[in-house]
DNA sequence: CCTTTTCCACCTAGGTGCTAACCT
DNA sequence: AGGTTAGCACCTAGGTGGAAAAGG
């Protein structure tokens, strides 16, 4: 119960009372998600992660990747990601104080678009076979984006959420809650059009292969493996995060 | 009837008598496939198309691409491709006579592997929304291939086949033929480990963007558009090929 | 001799942060 | 002054046929 409260507060979901919630669909009760590369996410999170948003769309780095367990191998699931505002504030980075500060109320938020993993829908066995990577997800600040990318406000803070949805065959009456939501707090980030914290820039350059051209010669790949070997390995059991929300489908826009 | 015979002879499918064939599943009766870029295929075919096979796998060029019509928007389909030997002969290219000649009996053929389009299964509406491209299909001559690529014998001739399979919900007894096969004769090709006909090489270089590095300066993209503009456009209606075979599932290995 | 393999330069396609210009 | 944009050099990732070497 306390855990449920903490999560609700954390991600700001309007979670209905337990007693009013439909029971979970059987194919979801044992579902678990683990975050991949938690150490890398942790490194960024300690500095306050920044994600670039551009008109043409920008990938996330680190990439949001999860490992699934406890799915029904034969049931069909879709894996979705959306983004909830952490608060309704606008931020700016104080270079002077080297930290983020609230500058005022947040801009209007459109209902978050939902990114569906392109292998959706697929059987549980498929999802459990390998890491589920949302590498194709792109962030944009273009409110008129026509590519289906996730629209975010720059200088606002967001929390990615992973939703598992069961596609029932024909379970007579809809008595089940068909959706389950997982949240990994270390993946919270600030949307920006240009990096603010120079240490974030350096960490991106050091860890994103596509930014290798900006690395100082001496800081090669070995550096990362040395300082955070664990983040490169599947670390399901030890990093399992059980923040499952019995969020009703109605809570989705 | 005459058409049915001609097609059967062409691709060498062991097609059962009409009278013994189960009736087509309702979601397949109006299904039609059209070949994309038929003019480009025709150009290659006139010279006897060659496709490279390598140990590590090689894409086809031209890419096999089709347009679908007449599917049930709500029914689920898979799109498959396999390759049937045109004959049981081994060929060699006579540089002297500039043509392919039979040199003896064909090597043993393993049952053709089947390449499933990676969006399978999906609703009919999805397949009809855009061109269905089998660009990820790879050909290999490695009989021990562990990547799921299509295994072919070099210096043998093959006919690609496109299969549409319906995924029925629970149609009580299996009284329907759930599969339909389409064949485009202009896509027949010779498997080779190195190009034999120099004119084929030149046509590949002229039309495959990845081979642009080998083009003579003057023969740029405009050349292709000028000489076969139609091949670059969707030309469904005028090039619809209706070679549908009521091939029983049993004819598949 | 005919066929296959390996390595390569040269492409396509697209993901990086930097920089300078631009906007408000 | 703070925030955004567009073009860029530099990467990753991988699809071309050529040429020379290696098989058989």
Coordinates of C-alpha atoms (C1' of nucleotides) in Angstrom, one line a residue:
Chain A
X1 CA 0.0 0.0 0.0
X2 CA 2.7 2.4 1.0
X3 CA 4.5 1.4 -2.2
X4 CA 1.4 2.1 -4.3
X5 CA 1.2 5.5 -2.8
X6 CA 4.8 6.3 -3.4
X7 CA 4.6 5.4 -7.0
X8 CA 1.4 7.4 -7.6
X9 CA 3.1 10.4 -6.1
X10 CA 6.2 9.8 -8.1
X11 CA 4.7 9.7 -11.5
X12 CA 1.5 11.6 -11.0
X13 CA -0.9 9.0 -12.3
X14 CA -4.4 9.5 -11.3
X15 CA -4.7 6.0 -9.9
X16 CA -8.1 4.8 -8.7
X17 CA -8.6 3.3 -5.3
X18 CA -7.7 -0.3 -5.1
X19 CA -11.2 -1.3 -4.1
X20 CA -12.6 0.2 -7.3
X21 CA -10.1 -1.3 -9.6
X22 CA -11.1 -4.2 -11.9
X23 CA -8.9 -7.3 -11.1
X24 CA -5.9 -7.8 -13.4
X25 CA -6.2 -10.0 -16.4
X26 CA -4.8 -13.5 -15.6
X27 CA -2.1 -13.0 -18.3
X28 CA -0.8 -9.9 -16.4
X29 CA -0.7 -11.0 -12.8
X30 CA 2.8 -12.4 -12.8
X31 CA 4.2 -10.0 -15.4
X32 CA 7.5 -8.3 -14.4
X33 CA 9.7 -5.8 -16.1
X34 CA 13.4 -5.1 -15.5
X35 CA 15.2 -2.1 -16.8
X36 CA 18.3 -2.7 -18.9
X37 CA 21.6 -0.9 -18.2
X38 CA 20.3 0.5 -14.9
X39 CA 23.9 1.6 -14.0
X40 CA 24.1 3.8 -17.0
X41 CA 20.7 5.3 -16.4
X42 CA 21.8 5.9 -12.8
X43 CA 24.9 7.8 -13.9
X44 CA 22.8 10.1 -16.0
X45 CA 20.1 10.4 -13.4
X46 CA 22.6 11.6 -10.8
X47 CA 23.5 14.5 -13.1
X48 CA 19.8 15.1 -14.1
X49 CA 19.4 13.4 -17.4
X50 CA 18.8 15.5 -20.5
X51 CA 17.2 14.4 -23.7
X52 CA 17.4 16.4 -26.9
X53 CA 14.1 17.2 -28.7
X54 CA 14.2 18.4 -32.3
X55 CA 11.8 19.3 -35.0
X56 CA 12.8 16.3 -37.0
X57 CA 12.7 13.9 -34.1
X58 CA 15.6 12.6 -31.9
X59 CA 16.2 9.2 -30.4
X60 CA 16.6 8.8 -26.6
X61 CA 20.0 8.0 -25.2
X62 CA 20.3 5.9 -23.1
X63 CA 17.7 3.8 -25.1
X64 CA 14.8 2.6 -23.1
X65 CA 15.1 -1.2 -22.9
X66 CA 13.4 -3.7 -20.7
X67 CA 13.4 -7.4 -20.0
X68 CA 10.0 -9.1 -19.5
X69 CA 9.2 -12.1 -17.3
X70 CA 6.1 -13.9 -16.1
X71 CA 4.1 -13.3 -19.3
X72 CA 1.7 -16.0 -20.6
X73 CA 3.8 -17.4 -23.5
X74 CA 0.6 -17.9 -25.6
X75 CA -1.3 -14.7 -24.8
X76 CA -0.8 -11.7 -27.1
X77 CA 0.6 -8.5 -25.7
X78 CA 1.5 -5.0 -27.0
X79 CA 4.3 -3.0 -25.4
X80 CA 3.7 0.8 -25.3
X81 CA 5.6 3.8 -24.0
X82 CA 4.3 7.2 -23.1
X83 CA 5.6 10.1 -21.1
X84 CA 4.0 11.8 -18.1
X85 CA 5.1 15.2 -16.9
X86 CA 6.8 15.0 -13.6
X87 CA 5.3 18.3 -12.6
X88 CA 3.7 21.4 -14.2
X89 CA 6.8 23.5 -14.0
X90 CA 9.2 25.1 -16.4
X91 CA 12.9 24.8 -15.7
X92 CA 16.1 26.5 -16.6
X93 CA 19.6 25.5 -16.0
X94 CA 21.7 27.9 -13.9
X95 CA 25.2 27.6 -15.2
X96 CA 26.3 29.7 -12.3
X97 CA 25.0 27.3 -9.7
X98 CA 25.3 24.2 -12.0
X99 CA 21.8 23.1 -11.3
X100 CA 18.3 23.1 -12.6
X101 CA 15.9 25.7 -11.2
X102 CA 12.1 26.2 -11.5
X103 CA 11.4 29.4 -13.5
X104 CA 7.6 29.3 -13.5
X105 CA 4.5 27.3 -14.4
X106 CA 4.7 24.7 -17.0
X107 CA 3.4 25.1 -20.6
X108 CA 0.2 23.4 -21.6
X109 CA 0.6 19.7 -22.1
X110 CA -1.1 17.8 -24.8
X111 CA -2.1 14.3 -23.9
X112 CA 1.0 12.2 -24.4
X113 CA 1.3 10.4 -27.6
X114 CA 1.8 6.7 -27.2
X115 CA 4.7 4.8 -28.9
X116 CA 3.9 1.2 -29.7
X117 CA 6.9 -1.2 -30.0
X118 CA 6.8 -2.2 -33.7
X119 CA 6.6 -5.9 -32.9
X120 CA 3.3 -5.4 -31.2
X121 CA 1.2 -7.4 -30.9
X122 CA 3.1 -10.6 -30.3
X123 CA 2.9 -13.6 -28.0
X124 CA 4.4 -13.5 -24.5
X125 CA 7.0 -16.0 -25.6
X126 CA 8.3 -13.6 -28.2
X127 CA 8.6 -10.7 -25.7
X128 CA 10.5 -12.8 -23.2
X129 CA 12.9 -14.2 -25.8
X130 CA 15.1 -11.1 -25.9
X131 CA 15.5 -7.5 -24.6
X132 CA 12.7 -5.3 -25.6
X133 CA 14.2 -2.1 -27.1
X134 CA 12.4 1.1 -27.8
X135 CA 15.3 2.4 -29.9
X136 CA 13.0 3.6 -32.7
X137 CA 11.1 6.0 -30.3
X138 CA 11.8 9.6 -31.2
X139 CA 11.2 12.8 -29.3
X140 CA 10.1 16.1 -30.9
X141 CA 9.2 19.6 -29.8
X142 CA 7.1 20.1 -32.9
X143 CA 3.5 20.3 -31.7
X144 CA 2.3 19.7 -35.3
X145 CA 4.5 16.6 -35.8
X146 CA 3.0 14.3 -38.4
X147 CA 5.4 11.4 -37.9
X148 CA 3.8 10.1 -34.8
X149 CA 6.8 11.0 -32.7
X150 CA 6.4 11.8 -29.0
X151 CA 5.8 15.5 -28.5
X152 CA 7.4 17.1 -25.4
X153 CA 7.9 20.7 -24.1
X154 CA 11.5 21.7 -23.9
X155 CA 12.7 22.7 -20.5
X156 CA 10.1 20.4 -18.9
X157 CA 10.7 17.2 -17.0
X158 CA 9.2 13.9 -18.0
X159 CA 8.9 10.3 -16.8
X160 CA 8.8 7.5 -19.4
X161 CA 6.2 4.8 -18.7
X162 CA 6.0 1.3 -20.1
X163 CA 2.6 -0.2 -20.6
X164 CA 1.9 -3.9 -21.2
X165 CA -1.5 -4.5 -22.8
X166 CA -3.1 -7.9 -23.2
X167 CA -5.1 -8.6 -26.4
X168 CA -7.8 -10.9 -25.2
X169 CA -9.4 -13.3 -27.5
X170 CA -13.0 -13.0 -26.5
X171 CA -13.2 -13.0 -22.8
X172 CA -16.9 -12.7 -22.6
X173 CA -17.5 -9.7 -20.3
X174 CA -14.8 -7.1 -19.9
X175 CA -14.3 -7.7 -16.2
X176 CA -10.5 -7.6 -16.5
X177 CA -8.0 -4.8 -16.3
X178 CA -6.1 -5.4 -19.5
X179 CA -3.2 -3.0 -18.9
X180 CA -0.3 -2.8 -16.6
X181 CA 2.2 0.1 -16.2
X182 CA 5.8 0.0 -15.1
X183 CA 7.8 3.0 -14.2
X184 CA 11.6 3.3 -13.7
X185 CA 12.4 6.5 -11.8
X186 CA 16.0 6.6 -12.9
X187 CA 14.8 7.2 -16.5
X188 CA 13.3 10.6 -15.7
X189 CA 14.7 13.3 -17.8
X190 CA 14.6 17.0 -18.8
X191 CA 13.7 17.7 -22.4
X192 CA 16.1 20.2 -24.0
X193 CA 16.9 21.6 -27.4
X194 CA 20.6 21.9 -26.6
X195 CA 22.5 20.3 -23.7
X196 CA 22.7 22.5 -20.6
X197 CA 24.9 20.5 -18.2
X198 CA 28.3 20.0 -19.7
X199 CA 28.8 16.8 -17.7
X200 CA 25.7 15.3 -19.4
X201 CA 27.2 16.2 -22.7
X202 CA 30.5 14.4 -21.8
X203 CA 28.6 11.3 -20.5
X204 CA 26.6 11.1 -23.7
X205 CA 29.8 11.4 -25.8
X206 CA 31.5 8.8 -23.7
X207 CA 28.7 6.3 -23.9
X208 CA 26.8 6.8 -27.2
X209 CA 28.6 5.0 -30.0
X210 CA 27.2 7.5 -32.5
X211 CA 29.0 10.3 -30.7
X212 CA 32.4 8.6 -30.9
X213 CA 33.6 11.4 -33.2
X214 CA 33.6 13.8 -30.2
X215 CA 35.6 11.6 -27.8
X216 CA 39.0 12.6 -26.6
X217 CA 41.4 10.0 -27.9
X218 CA 42.2 8.5 -24.6
X219 CA 38.7 7.9 -23.5
X220 CA 37.8 4.9 -25.6
X221 CA 35.2 2.2 -25.1
X222 CA 37.2 0.4 -22.4
X223 CA 36.6 3.4 -20.2
X224 CA 32.9 2.7 -20.0
X225 CA 33.2 -1.0 -19.4
X226 CA 35.7 -0.4 -16.7
X227 CA 33.6 2.1 -14.7
X228 CA 30.2 0.5 -15.3
X229 CA 30.6 -3.0 -16.5
X230 CA 27.3 -4.1 -15.0
X231 CA 25.4 -1.6 -17.1
X232 CA 26.3 -3.5 -20.2
X233 CA 24.9 -6.8 -19.1
X234 CA 21.4 -8.0 -18.6
X235 CA 20.8 -7.5 -14.9
X236 CA 17.2 -8.6 -14.6
X237 CA 16.9 -10.1 -11.2
X238 CA 19.0 -7.7 -9.2
X239 CA 17.5 -4.7 -10.8
X240 CA 13.9 -5.7 -11.1
X241 CA 11.6 -2.8 -10.4
X242 CA 8.2 -3.8 -9.4
X243 CA 6.4 -0.5 -9.7
X244 CA 3.3 -2.0 -11.3
X245 CA 0.3 0.2 -11.3
X246 CA -3.2 -1.1 -11.5
X247 CA -4.0 1.9 -13.7
X248 CA -7.4 1.6 -15.3
X249 CA -7.6 1.9 -19.0
X250 CA -9.7 5.0 -18.4
X251 CA -6.6 6.8 -17.1
X252 CA -5.2 6.8 -20.7
X253 CA -6.2 9.8 -22.8
Chain B
X1 CA -8.5 -23.5 -67.0
X2 CA -6.0 -23.0 -69.8
X3 CA -4.5 -20.3 -67.6
X4 CA -4.3 -22.6 -64.6
X5 CA -2.4 -25.1 -66.7
X6 CA 0.0 -22.7 -68.1
X7 CA 0.9 -21.5 -64.6
X8 CA 1.3 -24.9 -63.2
X9 CA 3.7 -25.8 -66.0
X10 CA 5.6 -22.6 -65.6
X11 CA 6.5 -23.0 -62.0
X12 CA 6.4 -26.7 -61.6
X13 CA 4.1 -26.9 -58.6
X14 CA 2.5 -30.2 -58.0
X15 CA -1.0 -28.8 -58.1
X16 CA -3.8 -31.1 -57.2
X17 CA -6.9 -31.5 -59.4
X18 CA -9.4 -28.7 -59.0
X19 CA -12.0 -31.2 -58.0
X20 CA -10.0 -32.5 -55.1
X21 CA -9.0 -29.1 -53.8
X22 CA -10.6 -27.7 -50.7
X23 CA -12.5 -24.4 -51.4
X24 CA -10.6 -21.2 -50.7
X25 CA -11.0 -19.5 -47.4
X26 CA -13.5 -16.6 -47.8
X27 CA -10.7 -14.1 -46.9
X28 CA -8.7 -15.3 -49.9
X29 CA -11.1 -15.5 -52.8
X30 CA -10.8 -11.9 -53.9
X31 CA -7.1 -11.5 -53.0
X32 CA -4.9 -10.2 -55.8
X33 CA -1.2 -9.4 -55.9
X34 CA 0.6 -7.1 -58.3
X35 CA 4.4 -7.0 -58.9
X36 CA 6.2 -3.7 -58.3
X37 CA 8.6 -2.3 -60.8
X38 CA 7.7 -4.9 -63.5
X39 CA 9.6 -3.0 -66.2
X40 CA 12.8 -3.3 -64.2
X41 CA 12.3 -7.0 -63.6
X42 CA 11.5 -7.3 -67.3
X43 CA 14.8 -5.7 -68.3
X44 CA 16.7 -8.1 -66.2
X45 CA 14.6 -11.1 -67.2
X46 CA 15.4 -10.4 -70.9
X47 CA 19.1 -10.9 -70.1
X48 CA 18.4 -13.8 -67.8
X49 CA 18.4 -12.4 -64.3
X50 CA 21.3 -13.4 -62.0
X51 CA 21.2 -13.2 -58.2
X52 CA 24.4 -13.4 -56.1
X53 CA 24.5 -16.0 -53.3
X54 CA 27.1 -15.8 -50.6
X55 CA 28.0 -17.6 -47.4
X56 CA 27.0 -14.6 -45.3
X57 CA 23.8 -13.9 -47.2
X58 CA 23.0 -11.5 -50.0
X59 CA 19.9 -9.4 -50.7
X60 CA 18.0 -9.7 -54.0
X61 CA 18.1 -6.9 -56.5
X62 CA 15.7 -6.0 -57.8
X63 CA 13.9 -6.4 -54.5
X64 CA 10.8 -8.5 -54.6
X65 CA 7.9 -6.1 -53.9
X66 CA 4.2 -6.6 -54.3
X67 CA 1.0 -4.7 -53.9
X68 CA -2.0 -6.5 -52.4
X69 CA -5.7 -6.0 -53.1
X70 CA -9.0 -7.7 -52.2
X71 CA -7.9 -8.8 -48.7
X72 CA -10.4 -8.8 -45.9
X73 CA -9.3 -5.7 -43.9
X74 CA -10.0 -7.4 -40.6
X75 CA -8.6 -10.9 -41.2
X76 CA -5.0 -11.7 -40.3
X77 CA -2.6 -12.7 -43.0
X78 CA 1.0 -13.7 -43.2
X79 CA 3.1 -13.1 -46.4
X80 CA 5.7 -15.7 -47.2
X81 CA 8.3 -16.2 -49.9
X82 CA 9.9 -19.4 -51.0
X83 CA 11.8 -20.5 -54.1
X84 CA 11.1 -23.4 -56.3
X85 CA 13.6 -24.8 -58.8
X86 CA 12.6 -24.1 -62.3
X87 CA 14.1 -27.4 -63.4
X88 CA 16.5 -30.0 -62.1
X89 CA 19.4 -28.8 -64.2
X90 CA 22.8 -27.4 -63.6
X91 CA 23.8 -24.4 -65.9
X92 CA 26.9 -22.7 -66.9
X93 CA 27.4 -19.5 -68.8
X94 CA 29.0 -19.7 -72.2
X95 CA 30.9 -16.4 -72.6
X96 CA 31.6 -17.5 -76.1
X97 CA 28.0 -17.7 -77.1
X98 CA 26.8 -15.2 -74.5
X99 CA 24.1 -17.5 -73.2
X100 CA 23.3 -20.0 -70.4
X101 CA 23.6 -23.7 -71.3
X102 CA 22.6 -26.8 -69.4
X103 CA 25.7 -28.8 -68.3
X104 CA 24.1 -31.7 -66.5
X105 CA 21.6 -32.8 -63.9
X106 CA 20.8 -30.5 -61.0
X107 CA 22.3 -30.9 -57.5
X108 CA 20.1 -32.2 -54.7
X109 CA 17.6 -29.6 -53.5
X110 CA 16.7 -29.3 -49.9
X111 CA 13.1 -28.3 -49.3
X112 CA 13.0 -24.5 -49.8
X113 CA 13.2 -22.5 -46.6
X114 CA 10.4 -20.0 -46.2
X115 CA 11.0 -16.3 -45.6
X116 CA 8.2 -14.7 -43.7
X117 CA 7.7 -10.9 -44.1
X118 CA 8.6 -9.5 -40.7
X119 CA 5.2 -7.8 -40.3
X120 CA 3.4 -11.1 -40.4
X121 CA 0.9 -11.7 -39.1
X122 CA -1.1 -8.5 -39.7
X123 CA -4.6 -7.5 -40.7
X124 CA -5.5 -7.2 -44.4
X125 CA -5.9 -3.4 -44.0
X126 CA -2.3 -3.2 -43.0
X127 CA -1.0 -5.2 -46.0
X128 CA -3.1 -3.1 -48.4
X129 CA -1.9 0.2 -47.0
X130 CA 1.5 0.2 -48.7
X131 CA 3.9 -1.8 -50.9
X132 CA 4.9 -5.1 -49.3
X133 CA 8.7 -5.3 -49.6
X134 CA 10.8 -8.4 -49.1
X135 CA 14.0 -6.4 -48.9
X136 CA 15.3 -8.2 -45.8
X137 CA 15.2 -11.6 -47.6
X138 CA 18.7 -12.9 -48.1
X139 CA 20.1 -15.7 -50.3
X140 CA 22.9 -18.0 -49.3
X141 CA 24.7 -21.0 -50.8
X142 CA 25.7 -22.2 -47.3
X143 CA 23.8 -25.4 -46.8
X144 CA 24.5 -25.1 -43.1
X145 CA 23.2 -21.6 -42.7
X146 CA 22.0 -20.8 -39.2
X147 CA 20.5 -17.4 -39.9
X148 CA 17.4 -18.6 -41.6
X149 CA 18.4 -17.3 -45.0
X150 CA 17.2 -18.9 -48.2
X151 CA 19.5 -21.7 -49.3
X152 CA 20.0 -22.0 -53.0
X153 CA 22.4 -24.0 -55.3
X154 CA 24.7 -21.8 -57.4
X155 CA 24.3 -22.2 -61.1
X156 CA 20.7 -23.4 -60.7
X157 CA 17.6 -21.6 -61.7
X158 CA 14.8 -20.5 -59.3
X159 CA 11.3 -19.1 -59.3
X160 CA 10.3 -16.9 -56.3
X161 CA 6.8 -17.5 -55.0
X162 CA 4.7 -15.3 -52.8
X163 CA 2.3 -17.1 -50.4
X164 CA -0.6 -15.4 -48.6
X165 CA -1.7 -17.4 -45.5
X166 CA -4.9 -16.6 -43.6
X167 CA -4.8 -17.0 -39.8
X168 CA -8.3 -18.1 -39.0
X169 CA -9.8 -17.5 -35.6
X170 CA -11.4 -20.8 -34.9
X171 CA -13.2 -21.9 -38.0
X172 CA -14.5 -25.1 -36.5
X173 CA -13.5 -27.8 -39.0
X174 CA -10.6 -27.1 -41.4
X175 CA -12.7 -27.2 -44.5
X176 CA -10.9 -24.2 -46.1
X177 CA -7.7 -23.9 -48.1
X178 CA -5.9 -21.3 -46.0
X179 CA -3.2 -20.5 -48.5
X180 CA -2.8 -18.9 -51.9
X181 CA 0.3 -18.6 -54.0
X182 CA 1.3 -16.0 -56.5
X183 CA 4.0 -16.3 -59.1
X184 CA 5.6 -13.6 -61.3
X185 CA 7.5 -15.3 -64.1
X186 CA 9.6 -12.2 -64.8
X187 CA 11.3 -12.7 -61.4
X188 CA 12.9 -16.0 -62.3
X189 CA 16.7 -15.9 -61.8
X190 CA 19.9 -17.8 -61.9
X191 CA 21.8 -18.2 -58.6
X192 CA 25.5 -17.3 -59.0
X193 CA 28.5 -16.7 -56.8
X194 CA 29.8 -14.1 -59.3
X195 CA 28.1 -12.4 -62.2
X196 CA 28.5 -14.2 -65.5
X197 CA 26.7 -12.0 -68.0
X198 CA 28.5 -8.6 -68.1
X199 CA 25.2 -6.9 -69.2
X200 CA 23.6 -8.1 -66.0
X201 CA 26.4 -6.5 -64.1
X202 CA 26.0 -3.3 -65.9
X203 CA 22.2 -3.3 -65.3
X204 CA 22.7 -3.9 -61.6
X205 CA 25.3 -1.1 -61.3
X206 CA 23.0 1.2 -63.2
X207 CA 19.9 0.5 -61.1
X208 CA 21.0 -0.5 -57.6
X209 CA 21.7 2.6 -55.5
X210 CA 24.3 0.7 -53.4
X211 CA 26.4 0.1 -56.5
X212 CA 26.6 3.7 -57.4
X213 CA 30.3 3.7 -56.8
X214 CA 30.8 1.6 -59.9
X215 CA 28.8 3.8 -62.3
X216 CA 30.4 5.6 -65.2
X217 CA 30.1 9.3 -64.4
X218 CA 27.7 10.0 -67.2
X219 CA 25.2 7.3 -66.5
X220 CA 23.5 8.8 -63.5
X221 CA 20.0 8.3 -62.0
X222 CA 18.3 10.2 -64.7
X223 CA 19.3 7.5 -67.1
X224 CA 17.1 5.0 -65.4
X225 CA 14.1 7.2 -65.1
X226 CA 14.4 8.2 -68.7
X227 CA 14.4 4.6 -70.0
X228 CA 12.0 3.0 -67.6
X229 CA 10.1 5.6 -65.7
X230 CA 7.2 3.3 -65.2
X231 CA 9.3 0.9 -63.3
X232 CA 9.8 3.4 -60.5
X233 CA 6.1 4.0 -59.9
X234 CA 3.4 1.8 -58.4
X235 CA 1.7 0.3 -61.4
X236 CA -0.8 -2.0 -59.8
X237 CA -3.8 -2.1 -62.1
X238 CA -2.0 -2.2 -65.4
X239 CA 0.5 -4.9 -64.2
X240 CA -1.7 -7.0 -62.1
X241 CA -0.7 -10.6 -62.4
X242 CA -3.4 -13.0 -61.5
X243 CA -1.4 -16.2 -61.3
X244 CA -3.1 -17.5 -58.3
X245 CA -2.7 -21.1 -57.5
X246 CA -5.0 -23.1 -55.4
X247 CA -2.0 -24.9 -54.1
X248 CA -2.9 -27.2 -51.2
X249 CA -0.9 -26.8 -48.0
X250 CA 0.3 -30.3 -48.6
X251 CA 2.4 -29.1 -51.5
X252 CA 4.5 -27.3 -49.1
X253 CA 7.5 -29.2 -47.6
Chain C
dC1 C1' 39.6 -24.8 -65.9
dC2 C1' 35.6 -23.3 -63.6
dT3 C1' 33.8 -21.8 -59.3
dT4 C1' 34.0 -19.8 -54.8
dT5 C1' 35.9 -16.9 -51.1
dT6 C1' 37.9 -12.9 -49.0
dC7 C1' 39.0 -8.3 -48.6
dC8 C1' 38.3 -3.8 -50.2
dA9 C1' 36.9 1.0 -51.7
dC10 C1' 32.8 3.1 -52.4
dC11 C1' 28.3 3.8 -51.7
dT12 C1' 23.3 4.4 -48.9
dA13 C1' 21.1 5.6 -44.7
dG14 C1' 20.9 7.7 -40.7
dG15 C1' 22.4 8.8 -35.5
dT16 C1' 25.9 12.2 -32.9
dG17 C1' 27.1 17.0 -30.8
dC18 C1' 29.2 21.3 -32.5
dT19 C1' 28.8 25.8 -34.4
dA20 C1' 26.9 29.8 -36.1
dA21 C1' 22.9 32.0 -37.2
dC22 C1' 18.5 33.0 -36.0
dC23 C1' 14.5 34.1 -33.2
dT24 C1' 11.7 36.3 -29.4
Chain D
dA1 C1' 20.0 36.9 -22.9
dG2 C1' 17.8 32.6 -23.3
dG3 C1' 16.2 29.4 -26.4
dT4 C1' 15.9 27.2 -31.1
dT5 C1' 17.3 26.0 -35.7
dA6 C1' 20.0 24.4 -39.8
dG7 C1' 24.2 22.8 -41.7
dC8 C1' 28.2 20.3 -40.8
dA9 C1' 32.0 16.7 -39.9
dC10 C1' 32.2 12.5 -37.9
dC11 C1' 30.5 8.4 -36.7
dT12 C1' 27.7 3.5 -36.9
dA13 C1' 25.8 0.0 -39.7
dG14 C1' 25.5 -2.3 -43.6
dG15 C1' 24.6 -3.1 -49.0
dT16 C1' 27.6 -2.9 -53.7
dG17 C1' 30.8 -5.2 -57.4
dG18 C1' 35.9 -5.5 -58.3
dA19 C1' 40.1 -8.0 -57.9
dA20 C1' 43.0 -11.3 -56.3
dA21 C1' 43.5 -15.4 -54.0
dA22 C1' 41.9 -19.8 -52.9
dG23 C1' 39.6 -24.2 -53.9
dG24 C1' 38.4 -28.3 -56.3

